[in-house]
Every structure is written in C-alpha cells, then in structure tokens.
Amino acid sequence: MAGAWALPTWDAEDLVRIDDPSDPRAVAVSASGALIVGPPDDGTPWRRASFPETDEVPVEALVDPFPAVEALEVLGVPGWHDEGLQGQGIKVAVFDSAWFVGESDPAEVLPISTHDCFASPTCELGFDIQRPYLTRESGAHGWACAEVVRDIVPEADIYLVRVNSLLAFENATEWAIREGIDVISMSLSYFNDSFYDGTGPQAALVERLDRAGILLVTSAGNTAEQHWSGVFRDANGDRRLDGDGDDGLWTYLDQGSATIYLNWDERDRCGTTDLSLQLVDDRRYVLGRSDDLQDPEDEDCEPYERVRASVTRADWYRIEVVRERGSSSTLAVDVLSRDGTMFEPVFEHSVTDPATHPRALAVAAVPAYDYAAGTVEDFSAWGPNHAGWLRPDLAGPDGLTTDTYGPVGFYGTSASAPAVAGLVALVMSSEPGLGGAEAADRLRGWARTDHPDGGFDPRWGAGKARLPRRDPGPVACGRRPLMMFVLPMLWMGGWRRLRQVHAASEAHRC
C-alpha cells in the first residue's frame, strides 16, 4: 500500500472483495481480505464489496424544516461545563466516509488526528482532506459530526477516522482497540448485508468493540418513510408481491438517481427462494431490474437484490418483487426505496446496520428546535429489528447549527448520533473508571419519554437523551439565604420562620 496516495478515484461499483490480502491487484486490504477492481477473470472467488451511506438528510428534502439551533442547551450540557466537566481524559473516534472539507473549517474541531483505514491497514496514515478515493465519499459530513462532538466535550481527545467501506471498518475496529478508544461515533448505514436482525458482517465488529470495552454509538438510519416489510403475499397468483394492493409498492421519486434494496429472510438457507426486483413507471416501462440467481449450490449465495435507476421526472413509481422460484407463503421480505417515500411505509423494523445490533447504541432523531416536547423526525428509523431486539436505544437532537452546514442546519440521525456520543463521553469524564456502556445506561435512565409507563418505545427506545442538572453540593459554611427567598418567608411565616432559617444557616458555619 506504499503508493496509496497516488490511487485514482473509483466508483465503488467497480470494486469487489476477495479473501486474499496479498493479491497484487489489491487497492485496499484488511487482515481478512482485499478490494480489487473486478470481478477477477482468473477464477478467483469474489463477492460484492460493502460500502456505507451517510445518514444525513439534506435540508431541501424536508417539507418544513425547523430553524437550526445549538445542541448544548437542549441537552443540558452548559451546567456540566460550568462544573468543569468537558470530556477530559476521554478518547472519542469519529468513523466516517466524507472528510472532504468543502465549506467546513477543520479549525473548529482542533486539536485532532486523522487516520486513513482505507489506504493503511493499520490506520497509521493521515488522510488527505482534499481528495477522496471513492466517488461516494464527497462532502464534509464527517466534519459536521466531529463539530457536534467537540462542542459537547471540548477537552476530549478526538480522532477522525476514514471508514469508507466494510473493509476499512474492519481496520478501524482493530485500530480503535489498539489505541484504547472509549467511544466511537458513526453516522453510517450499511444495506443488504443482513436481514437487519443484528447479524451480518458488521455484527462481529460491534461485538469485538464491545469485548474491548468500546461503545459504538451509531445512527439508527433515516429510512422510516422509505421502508416496507411483511410476508410475501400473492393473492392473485401472478408471482408478484401484492404489496399495497397493486401488485407492488408505490414510491414517490424525485428526478435523478434511485436505489431500491430488496432483502429476504433466508440468510441461513439462501437459494430456497429466488426473487427478482424491478422499478416500473406508470406506462409499464421497466426503469431498472435486478434478477441475480439465488443458487443454493453457490457458496456466495446472498438473498438480496438491488436496482439502481435513472428517474427523468418526479412521480409515483412501482416497485415489483417477483417470485422466480420457490415457496413464498411465509417468506419475510424487506424493501427500501432509498431515494423515495413509500405510499404505505412500514415504520417498524426500519433500523439499519450496524444499529440493528443490541451492543451498539442506536440513536434516533428529534428536532432540536422542539426537543423537550417534540417527537421523532418522520424519517427517523423505528425498531425493533427483525429479530425482535429493542432498537433504537435513545434519541438525540438534529437540526443543529454547525460550521459545516451553517444556519440551514445539520439534519438526520447523522446529527443526533454524535450528540449522544458526546453525552456518553461527558458522563464518562464525570466519574473516573466509568465505562461507555455504563454511561449509556445512565443516559437511558435520565431520558425524557412520553411512553405511558416509561417503557420501550419503538420510535426512540428509552426516550430523548438529556443530562440532569448538576448537584451543586452542600451549602458552603456560613452561607445565608438569599433575599429572594427571605422576603416570601416573611410574608408566609413571619419572623419566627426567618429565625429558623437563620439558625439552620448558622449551623453550616465552620
């Protein structure tokens, strides 16, 4: 990897994964594999490479955005800062794929160190903030996440880590353990790597971090309105999923590119059922189709399909899921219209990987502008996951002011995750030896919820994260009551009550 800095910028679609890190064609490696420009033509076994997407929501995608506000006040942070608690001694790593400055100012989060886990398997190289390796890395999303963390824990040690692929996530996990990181903030989602049930390749990384005492705080995803899940029903026998009653699922798409993900619950028996996926317009033109063969004899068989299509006009389009082979009477399927809005979305089970894993702290989003009384953003993913695990854990604020996004605001579970990661680090700094999981438990206990019995809520888990007021401690020796309290006492109880208060005050003399 000595020549990594001279690498071209690739489209992620051009890269595949092989299991040989020593292959001379490798453009990036981890301990268990390599990415190459492929597929290889020499018979080398390969599989698709997995790349994350950032969990930000552009302000122009919001129907009625609230004004952006600071995170500190709504979370109760200033009182903790006043007590001298500012994250001292805590190491926070921000894992992200978009570190390419734009309008942001890196000085806002200094001091920092950068670590490139794509170019370097050991993450020892810093990254070039002017040039991405992959086309999907453009933007300054990572800087905004780091700004949110820095505002909450201004004296923490902050590390910026390039995690632009599953392979880089593997490298970053081992680096975090070696470095002794306390908390990781990661506002990224992976798609079609599991049935969103806490399994899949990210699960092993979450568990590895957890065993090392490192808490991964991750965005729950922005997929609530993009999501549909249910059992494959085909009442008229045409082999198509009935969906919302019209042999498919209607989704509204704006002009531009569109990505549709299909996933079904056969990870342990892939090939039992073979499904295909297509996107169709109102004239029955097929805009995109995916019909990979799910072959039970293929060791790399995966029960998923993905369509990428170009949409020339904003309109309603139909997603069609077609059964090519096998029985589907009890088959659970999951569909995501990543660039659209479902006509009849299913909010439950919409949390994405790695937030589906119960050892990750998954964070939903509530508008900061109305944080105390508000509810989750319409897009914020709901739990539980497909295995029934209670997800997400907490909600944090979005619609935050940052230097990167300016007054328009930083929206999405991308913004709420670093806010909660910062709170975890702040709580850890308040008590020597307190671990990240223990700090997270305290935040759950302090969370604000409107659930009638204070129990789990699929929108936001334990509720909206916030810090309690700091206890100012015992009254100092000889301190007298303030006049703002004395005057009401005179009116309510006369001089006798005042003499009692005065005696109590004298008792505090040293």
GROMACS .gro file of N, CA, C and O in nm, residues 53-155:
model
  412
   53GLU      N    1  -2.346   0.431   0.359
   53GLU     CA    2  -2.401   0.560   0.317
   53GLU      C    3  -2.418   0.648   0.441
   53GLU      O    4  -2.450   0.598   0.549
   54THR      N    5  -2.395   0.777   0.427
   54THR     CA    6  -2.410   0.868   0.540
   54THR      C    7  -2.558   0.886   0.572
   54THR      O    8  -2.644   0.878   0.484
   55ASP      N    9  -2.586   0.911   0.701
   55ASP     CA   10  -2.724   0.924   0.747
   55ASP      C   11  -2.763   1.070   0.770
   55ASP      O   12  -2.825   1.105   0.870
   56GLU      N   13  -2.726   1.156   0.676
   56GLU     CA   14  -2.770   1.295   0.682
   56GLU      C   15  -2.893   1.313   0.594
   56GLU      O   16  -2.917   1.235   0.500
   57VAL      N   17  -2.971   1.414   0.622
   57VAL     CA   18  -3.088   1.448   0.541
   57VAL      C   19  -3.068   1.591   0.491
   57VAL      O   20  -3.062   1.685   0.571
   58PRO      N   21  -3.056   1.612   0.359
   58PRO     CA   22  -3.041   1.748   0.308
   58PRO      C   23  -3.161   1.833   0.347
   58PRO      O   24  -3.276   1.787   0.343
   59VAL      N   25  -3.136   1.957   0.384
   59VAL     CA   26  -3.245   2.043   0.429
   59VAL      C   27  -3.350   2.061   0.320
   59VAL      O   28  -3.470   2.074   0.349
   60GLU      N   29  -3.309   2.056   0.194
   60GLU     CA   30  -3.406   2.074   0.086
   60GLU      C   31  -3.502   1.955   0.075
   60GLU      O   32  -3.607   1.965   0.011
   61ALA      N   33  -3.468   1.843   0.139
   61ALA     CA   34  -3.556   1.727   0.137
   61ALA      C   35  -3.663   1.733   0.245
   61ALA      O   36  -3.754   1.652   0.247
   62LEU      N   37  -3.655   1.832   0.334
   62LEU     CA   38  -3.752   1.845   0.442
   62LEU      C   39  -3.867   1.935   0.399
   62LEU      O   40  -3.847   2.038   0.336
   63VAL      N   41  -3.988   1.894   0.434
   63VAL     CA   42  -4.107   1.970   0.394
   63VAL      C   43  -4.113   2.104   0.466
   63VAL      O   44  -4.139   2.208   0.407
   64ASP      N   45  -4.088   2.101   0.596
   64ASP     CA   46  -4.099   2.224   0.677
   64ASP      C   47  -3.991   2.222   0.784
   64ASP      O   48  -4.019   2.198   0.901
   65PRO      N   49  -3.866   2.249   0.746
   65PRO     CA   50  -3.758   2.238   0.843
   65PRO      C   51  -3.767   2.343   0.953
   65PRO      O   52  -3.806   2.457   0.930
   66PHE      N   53  -3.734   2.302   1.075
   66PHE     CA   54  -3.726   2.395   1.187
   66PHE      C   55  -3.597   2.475   1.176
   66PHE      O   56  -3.499   2.430   1.116
   67PRO      N   57  -3.592   2.592   1.237
   67PRO     CA   58  -3.465   2.666   1.241
   67PRO      C   59  -3.360   2.585   1.316
   67PRO      O   60  -3.390   2.516   1.415
   68ALA      N   61  -3.235   2.590   1.269
   68ALA     CA   62  -3.127   2.517   1.334
   68ALA      C   63  -3.092   2.583   1.467
   68ALA      O   64  -3.096   2.706   1.479
   69VAL      N   65  -3.060   2.501   1.566
   69VAL     CA   66  -3.024   2.553   1.698
   69VAL      C   67  -2.903   2.477   1.749
   69VAL      O   68  -2.864   2.373   1.697
   70GLU      N   69  -2.843   2.529   1.857
   70GLU     CA   70  -2.730   2.463   1.921
   70GLU      C   71  -2.777   2.340   1.999
   70GLU      O   72  -2.884   2.340   2.059
   71ALA      N   73  -2.694   2.236   2.000
   71ALA     CA   74  -2.729   2.115   2.073
   71ALA      C   75  -2.713   2.132   2.223
   71ALA      O   76  -2.782   2.067   2.302
   72LEU      N   77  -2.620   2.219   2.265
   72LEU     CA   78  -2.580   2.221   2.406
   72LEU      C   79  -2.696   2.249   2.501
   72LEU      O   80  -2.713   2.180   2.602
   73GLU      N   81  -2.776   2.351   2.472
   73GLU     CA   82  -2.881   2.392   2.564
   73GLU      C   83  -2.988   2.285   2.578
   73GLU      O   84  -3.034   2.255   2.689
   74VAL      N   85  -3.031   2.225   2.467
   74VAL     CA   86  -3.142   2.128   2.475
   74VAL      C   87  -3.098   2.001   2.545
   74VAL      O   88  -3.182   1.925   2.595
   75LEU      N   89  -2.969   1.975   2.552
   75LEU     CA   90  -2.919   1.854   2.617
   75LEU      C   91  -2.877   1.877   2.761
   75LEU      O   92  -2.838   1.781   2.829
   76GLY      N   93  -2.880   2.000   2.810
   76GLY     CA   94  -2.841   2.027   2.947
   76GLY      C   95  -2.692   2.027   2.970
   76GLY      O   96  -2.646   2.006   3.083
   77VAL      N   97  -2.614   2.053   2.866
   77VAL     CA   98  -2.468   2.046   2.875
   77VAL      C   99  -2.405   2.162   2.952
   77VAL      O  100  -2.309   2.142   3.028
   78PRO      N  101  -2.452   2.288   2.938
   78PRO     CA  102  -2.380   2.400   2.999
   78PRO      C  103  -2.354   2.385   3.149
   78PRO      O  104  -2.247   2.422   3.198
   79GLY      N  105  -2.450   2.333   3.223
   79GLY     CA  106  -2.429   2.316   3.366
   79GLY      C  107  -2.314   2.222   3.397
   79GLY      O  108  -2.241   2.241   3.495
   80TRP      N  109  -2.296   2.120   3.316
   80TRP     CA  110  -2.185   2.027   3.334
   80TRP      C  111  -2.053   2.095   3.300
   80TRP      O  112  -1.953   2.075   3.369
   81HIS      N  113  -2.054   2.174   3.193
   81HIS     CA  114  -1.933   2.251   3.159
   81HIS      C  115  -1.897   2.346   3.273
   81HIS      O  116  -1.779   2.362   3.307
   82ASP      N  117  -1.997   2.409   3.332
   82ASP     CA  118  -1.972   2.503   3.441
   82ASP      C  119  -1.907   2.433   3.561
   82ASP      O  120  -1.834   2.497   3.638
   83GLU      N  121  -1.936   2.306   3.576
   83GLU     CA  122  -1.876   2.229   3.685
   83GLU      C  123  -1.735   2.179   3.650
   83GLU      O  124  -1.673   2.108   3.728
   84GLY      N  125  -1.687   2.216   3.531
   84GLY     CA  126  -1.554   2.176   3.488
   84GLY      C  127  -1.549   2.043   3.418
   84GLY      O  128  -1.439   1.991   3.389
   85LEU      N  129  -1.663   1.985   3.385
   85LEU     CA  130  -1.668   1.856   3.314
   85LEU      C  131  -1.677   1.883   3.164
   85LEU      O  132  -1.778   1.933   3.115
   86GLN      N  133  -1.571   1.851   3.092
   86GLN     CA  134  -1.567   1.882   2.950
   86GLN      C  135  -1.505   1.769   2.868
   86GLN      O  136  -1.455   1.789   2.758
   87GLY      N  137  -1.512   1.647   2.921
   87GLY     CA  138  -1.462   1.532   2.847
   87GLY      C  139  -1.316   1.501   2.868
   87GLY      O  140  -1.258   1.424   2.791
   88GLN      N  141  -1.256   1.558   2.972
   88GLN     CA  142  -1.113   1.538   2.996
   88GLN      C  143  -1.082   1.388   3.009
   88GLN      O  144  -1.150   1.314   3.079
   89GLY      N  145  -0.975   1.347   2.939
   89GLY     CA  146  -0.926   1.211   2.950
   89GLY      C  147  -1.002   1.107   2.870
   89GLY      O  148  -0.968   0.989   2.875
   90ILE      N  149  -1.103   1.148   2.794
   90ILE     CA  150  -1.184   1.054   2.716
   90ILE      C  151  -1.142   1.060   2.569
   90ILE      O  152  -1.124   1.168   2.514
   91LYS      N  153  -1.128   0.943   2.508
   91LYS     CA  154  -1.091   0.933   2.367
   91LYS      C  155  -1.215   0.902   2.284
   91LYS      O  156  -1.279   0.798   2.305
   92VAL      N  157  -1.248   0.992   2.192
   92VAL     CA  158  -1.364   0.975   2.105
   92VAL      C  159  -1.317   0.968   1.960
   92VAL      O  160  -1.244   1.057   1.913
   93ALA      N  161  -1.356   0.863   1.890
   93ALA     CA  162  -1.324   0.849   1.747
   93ALA      C  163  -1.451   0.872   1.666
   93ALA      O  164  -1.558   0.821   1.701
   94VAL      N  165  -1.439   0.948   1.558
   94VAL     CA  166  -1.549   0.969   1.465
   94VAL      C  167  -1.518   0.888   1.339
   94VAL      O  168  -1.424   0.919   1.266
   95PHE      N  169  -1.595   0.781   1.317
   95PHE     CA  170  -1.581   0.699   1.196
   95PHE      C  171  -1.672   0.757   1.089
   95PHE      O  172  -1.793   0.771   1.111
   96ASP      N  173  -1.616   0.789   0.973
   96ASP     CA  174  -1.699   0.848   0.868
   96ASP      C  175  -1.632   0.826   0.733
   96ASP      O  176  -1.514   0.789   0.725
   97SER      N  177  -1.710   0.853   0.627
   97SER     CA  178  -1.659   0.834   0.491
   97SER      C  179  -1.640   0.964   0.414
   97SER      O  180  -1.583   0.963   0.306
   98ALA      N  181  -1.688   1.076   0.468
   98ALA     CA  182  -1.686   1.202   0.393
   98ALA      C  183  -1.608   1.307   0.472
   98ALA      O  184  -1.661   1.372   0.562
   99TRP      N  185  -1.481   1.324   0.435
   99TRP     CA  186  -1.391   1.414   0.507
   99TRP      C  187  -1.333   1.520   0.414
   99TRP      O  188  -1.219   1.560   0.430
  100PHE      N  189  -1.411   1.567   0.322
  100PHE     CA  190  -1.353   1.647   0.214
  100PHE      C  191  -1.407   1.789   0.216
  100PHE      O  192  -1.487   1.831   0.136
  101VAL      N  193  -1.360   1.854   0.314
  101VAL     CA  194  -1.380   1.987   0.366
  101VAL      C  195  -1.494   2.068   0.308
  101VAL      O  196  -1.583   2.103   0.380
  102GLY      N  197  -1.494   2.099   0.177
  102GLY     CA  198  -1.599   2.186   0.126
  102GLY      C  199  -1.597   2.321   0.195
  102GLY      O  200  -1.494   2.387   0.200
  103GLU      N  201  -1.710   2.361   0.253
  103GLU     CA  202  -1.721   2.489   0.321
  103GLU      C  203  -1.687   2.481   0.470
  103GLU      O  204  -1.695   2.580   0.541
  104SER      N  205  -1.652   2.362   0.518
  104SER     CA  206  -1.626   2.347   0.661
  104SER      C  207  -1.488   2.400   0.696
  104SER      O  208  -1.402   2.422   0.611
  105ASP      N  209  -1.467   2.417   0.825
  105ASP     CA  210  -1.341   2.469   0.877
  105ASP      C  211  -1.284   2.370   0.976
  105ASP      O  212  -1.334   2.359   1.089
  106PRO      N  213  -1.180   2.294   0.938
  106PRO     CA  214  -1.123   2.195   1.030
  106PRO      C  215  -1.078   2.256   1.162
  106PRO      O  216  -1.071   2.186   1.263
  107ALA      N  217  -1.049   2.386   1.163
  107ALA     CA  218  -1.006   2.450   1.287
  107ALA      C  219  -1.114   2.442   1.396
  107ALA      O  220  -1.083   2.453   1.515
  108GLU      N  221  -1.239   2.422   1.354
  108GLU     CA  222  -1.348   2.414   1.451
  108GLU      C  223  -1.337   2.293   1.543
  108GLU      O  224  -1.397   2.292   1.650
  109VAL      N  225  -1.264   2.189   1.500
  109VAL     CA  226  -1.257   2.068   1.582
  109VAL      C  227  -1.115   2.038   1.630
  109VAL      O  228  -1.090   1.934   1.687
  110LEU      N  229  -1.021   2.129   1.606
  110LEU     CA  230  -0.883   2.107   1.652
  110LEU      C  231  -0.878   2.109   1.804
  110LEU      O  232  -0.959   2.176   1.869
  111PRO      N  233  -0.784   2.037   1.867
  111PRO     CA  234  -0.684   1.952   1.805
  111PRO      C  235  -0.741   1.814   1.770
  111PRO      O  236  -0.826   1.762   1.842
  112ILE      N  237  -0.692   1.757   1.661
  112ILE     CA  238  -0.739   1.627   1.613
  112ILE      C  239  -0.622   1.550   1.556
  112ILE      O  240  -0.513   1.606   1.533
  113SER      N  241  -0.641   1.422   1.533
  113SER     CA  242  -0.550   1.345   1.450
  113SER      C  243  -0.637   1.267   1.350
  113SER      O  244  -0.751   1.231   1.382
  114THR      N  245  -0.587   1.247   1.230
  114THR     CA  246  -0.663   1.177   1.127
  114THR      C  247  -0.601   1.042   1.098
  114THR      O  248  -0.479   1.025   1.107
  115HIS      N  249  -0.687   0.947   1.059
  115HIS     CA  250  -0.643   0.809   1.039
  115HIS      C  251  -0.715   0.751   0.919
  115HIS      O  252  -0.838   0.747   0.916
  116ASP      N  253  -0.638   0.707   0.821
  116ASP     CA  254  -0.693   0.655   0.696
  116ASP      C  255  -0.693   0.503   0.700
  116ASP      O  256  -0.589   0.439   0.682
  117CYS      N  257  -0.808   0.444   0.723
  117CYS     CA  258  -0.819   0.299   0.736
  117CYS      C  259  -0.850   0.231   0.603
  117CYS      O  260  -0.869   0.110   0.599
  118PHE      N  261  -0.853   0.309   0.494
  118PHE     CA  262  -0.864   0.253   0.360
  118PHE      C  263  -0.726   0.241   0.298
  118PHE      O  264  -0.687   0.136   0.249
  119ALA      N  265  -0.648   0.348   0.303
  119ALA     CA  266  -0.514   0.347   0.245
  119ALA      C  267  -0.416   0.267   0.330
  119ALA      O  268  -0.318   0.214   0.279
  120SER      N  269  -0.441   0.258   0.461
  120SER     CA  270  -0.348   0.192   0.552
  120SER      C  271  -0.421   0.088   0.635
  120SER      O  272  -0.513   0.123   0.710
  121PRO      N  273  -0.382  -0.040   0.629
  121PRO     CA  274  -0.448  -0.142   0.712
  121PRO      C  275  -0.434  -0.114   0.861
  121PRO      O  276  -0.519  -0.155   0.940
  122THR      N  277  -0.327  -0.045   0.900
  122THR     CA  278  -0.307  -0.013   1.042
  122THR      C  279  -0.366   0.122   1.080
  122THR      O  280  -0.360   0.161   1.196
  123CYS      N  281  -0.419   0.195   0.982
  123CYS     CA  282  -0.480   0.328   1.005
  123CYS      C  283  -0.376   0.430   1.052
  123CYS      O  284  -0.412   0.531   1.113
  124GLU      N  285  -0.248   0.406   1.025
  124GLU     CA  286  -0.145   0.496   1.074
  124GLU      C  287  -0.126   0.618   0.985
  124GLU      O  288  -0.071   0.719   1.030
  125LEU      N  289  -0.166   0.612   0.861
  125LEU     CA  290  -0.155   0.728   0.772
  125LEU      C  291  -0.266   0.828   0.803
  125LEU      O  292  -0.380   0.790   0.831
  126GLY      N  293  -0.233   0.957   0.795
  126GLY     CA  294  -0.337   1.058   0.797
  126GLY      C  295  -0.403   1.063   0.660
  126GLY      O  296  -0.349   1.011   0.561
  127PHE      N  297  -0.523   1.123   0.652
  127PHE     CA  298  -0.587   1.128   0.520
  127PHE      C  299  -0.581   1.269   0.462
  127PHE      O  300  -0.572   1.368   0.533
  128ASP      N  301  -0.584   1.272   0.331
  128ASP     CA  302  -0.580   1.396   0.256
  128ASP      C  303  -0.722   1.453   0.249
  128ASP      O  304  -0.810   1.393   0.187
  129ILE      N  305  -0.745   1.568   0.313
  129ILE     CA  306  -0.881   1.621   0.321
  129ILE      C  307  -0.925   1.690   0.193
  129ILE      O  308  -1.034   1.746   0.187
  130GLN      N  309  -0.841   1.686   0.092
  130GLN     CA  310  -0.877   1.748  -0.036
  130GLN      C  311  -0.917   1.647  -0.143
  130GLN      O  312  -0.968   1.686  -0.247
  131ARG      N  313  -0.892   1.515  -0.119
  131ARG     CA  314  -0.917   1.421  -0.229
  131ARG      C  315  -0.971   1.288  -0.179
  131ARG      O  316  -0.908   1.218  -0.100
  132PRO      N  317  -1.093   1.251  -0.223
  132PRO     CA  318  -1.148   1.119  -0.187
  132PRO      C  319  -1.091   1.009  -0.277
  132PRO      O  320  -1.036   1.036  -0.384
  133TYR      N  321  -1.105   0.885  -0.231
  133TYR     CA  322  -1.069   0.769  -0.314
  133TYR      C  323  -1.189   0.716  -0.391
  133TYR      O  324  -1.175   0.660  -0.498
  134LEU      N  325  -1.309   0.730  -0.332
  134LEU     CA  326  -1.430   0.677  -0.393
  134LEU      C  327  -1.526   0.791  -0.423
  134LEU      O  328  -1.534   0.888  -0.349
  135THR      N  329  -1.599   0.779  -0.532
  135THR     CA  330  -1.690   0.887  -0.572
  135THR      C  331  -1.794   0.917  -0.466
  135THR      O  332  -1.837   1.031  -0.450
  136ARG      N  333  -1.834   0.816  -0.388
  136ARG     CA  334  -1.939   0.837  -0.288
  136ARG      C  335  -1.886   0.903  -0.161
  136ARG      O  336  -1.962   0.925  -0.067
  137GLU      N  337  -1.757   0.935  -0.155
  137GLU     CA  338  -1.700   0.997  -0.037
  137GLU      C  339  -1.711   1.150  -0.037
  137GLU      O  340  -1.667   1.214   0.059
  138SER      N  341  -1.763   1.209  -0.140
  138SER     CA  342  -1.762   1.354  -0.149
  138SER      C  343  -1.846   1.415  -0.036
  138SER      O  344  -1.941   1.355   0.015
  139GLY      N  345  -1.809   1.537   0.006
  139GLY     CA  346  -1.881   1.606   0.110
  139GLY      C  347  -1.802   1.615   0.238
  139GLY      O  348  -1.694   1.559   0.252
  140ALA      N  349  -1.857   1.688   0.333
  140ALA     CA  350  -1.788   1.716   0.460
  140ALA      C  351  -1.869   1.666   0.579
  140ALA      O  352  -1.857   1.719   0.689
  141HIS      N  353  -1.949   1.564   0.556
  141HIS     CA  354  -2.035   1.507   0.660
  141HIS      C  355  -1.958   1.474   0.787
  141HIS      O  356  -2.004   1.500   0.899
  142GLY      N  357  -1.840   1.414   0.773
  142GLY     CA  358  -1.762   1.376   0.890
  142GLY      C  359  -1.722   1.494   0.976
  142GLY      O  360  -1.721   1.485   1.100
  143TRP      N  361  -1.689   1.607   0.911
  143TRP     CA  362  -1.652   1.727   0.987
  143TRP      C  363  -1.769   1.777   1.072
  143TRP      O  364  -1.749   1.821   1.186
  144ALA      N  365  -1.890   1.771   1.016
  144ALA     CA  366  -2.007   1.815   1.094
  144ALA      C  367  -2.025   1.726   1.217
  144ALA      O  368  -2.054   1.775   1.326
  145CYS      N  369  -2.010   1.595   1.200
  145CYS     CA  370  -2.022   1.504   1.314
  145CYS      C  371  -1.916   1.537   1.419
  145CYS      O  372  -1.946   1.540   1.540
  146ALA      N  373  -1.793   1.563   1.375
  146ALA     CA  374  -1.686   1.594   1.468
  146ALA      C  375  -1.712   1.726   1.540
  146ALA      O  376  -1.680   1.740   1.659
  147GLU      N  377  -1.770   1.824   1.471
  147GLU     CA  378  -1.804   1.951   1.536
  147GLU      C  379  -1.903   1.931   1.649
  147GLU      O  380  -1.890   1.992   1.756
  148VAL      N  381  -2.004   1.848   1.626
  148VAL     CA  382  -2.105   1.824   1.730
  148VAL      C  383  -2.039   1.762   1.852
  148VAL      O  384  -2.066   1.802   1.966
  149VAL      N  385  -1.952   1.664   1.830
  149VAL     CA  386  -1.882   1.600   1.943
  149VAL      C  387  -1.796   1.702   2.016
  149VAL      O  388  -1.799   1.712   2.140
  150ARG      N  389  -1.718   1.781   1.941
  150ARG     CA  390  -1.627   1.877   2.002
  150ARG      C  391  -1.701   1.981   2.087
  150ARG      O  392  -1.655   2.020   2.195
  151ASP      N  393  -1.818   2.025   2.042
  151ASP     CA  394  -1.896   2.123   2.119
  151ASP      C  395  -1.933   2.067   2.257
  151ASP      O  396  -1.935   2.141   2.356
  152ILE      N  397  -1.963   1.940   2.263
  152ILE     CA  398  -2.011   1.880   2.387
  152ILE      C  399  -1.895   1.841   2.478
  152ILE      O  400  -1.905   1.854   2.601
  153VAL      N  401  -1.785   1.792   2.420
  153VAL     CA  402  -1.668   1.754   2.502
  153VAL      C  403  -1.544   1.827   2.448
  153VAL      O  404  -1.459   1.770   2.380
  154PRO      N  405  -1.533   1.957   2.477
  154PRO     CA  406  -1.426   2.039   2.419
  154PRO      C  407  -1.286   1.995   2.461
  154PRO      O  408  -1.189   2.031   2.395
  155GLU      N  409  -1.272   1.917   2.569
  155GLU     CA  410  -1.140   1.877   2.613
  155GLU      C  411  -1.112   1.728   2.592
  155GLU      O  412  -1.011   1.677   2.639
   0.00000   0.00000   0.00000
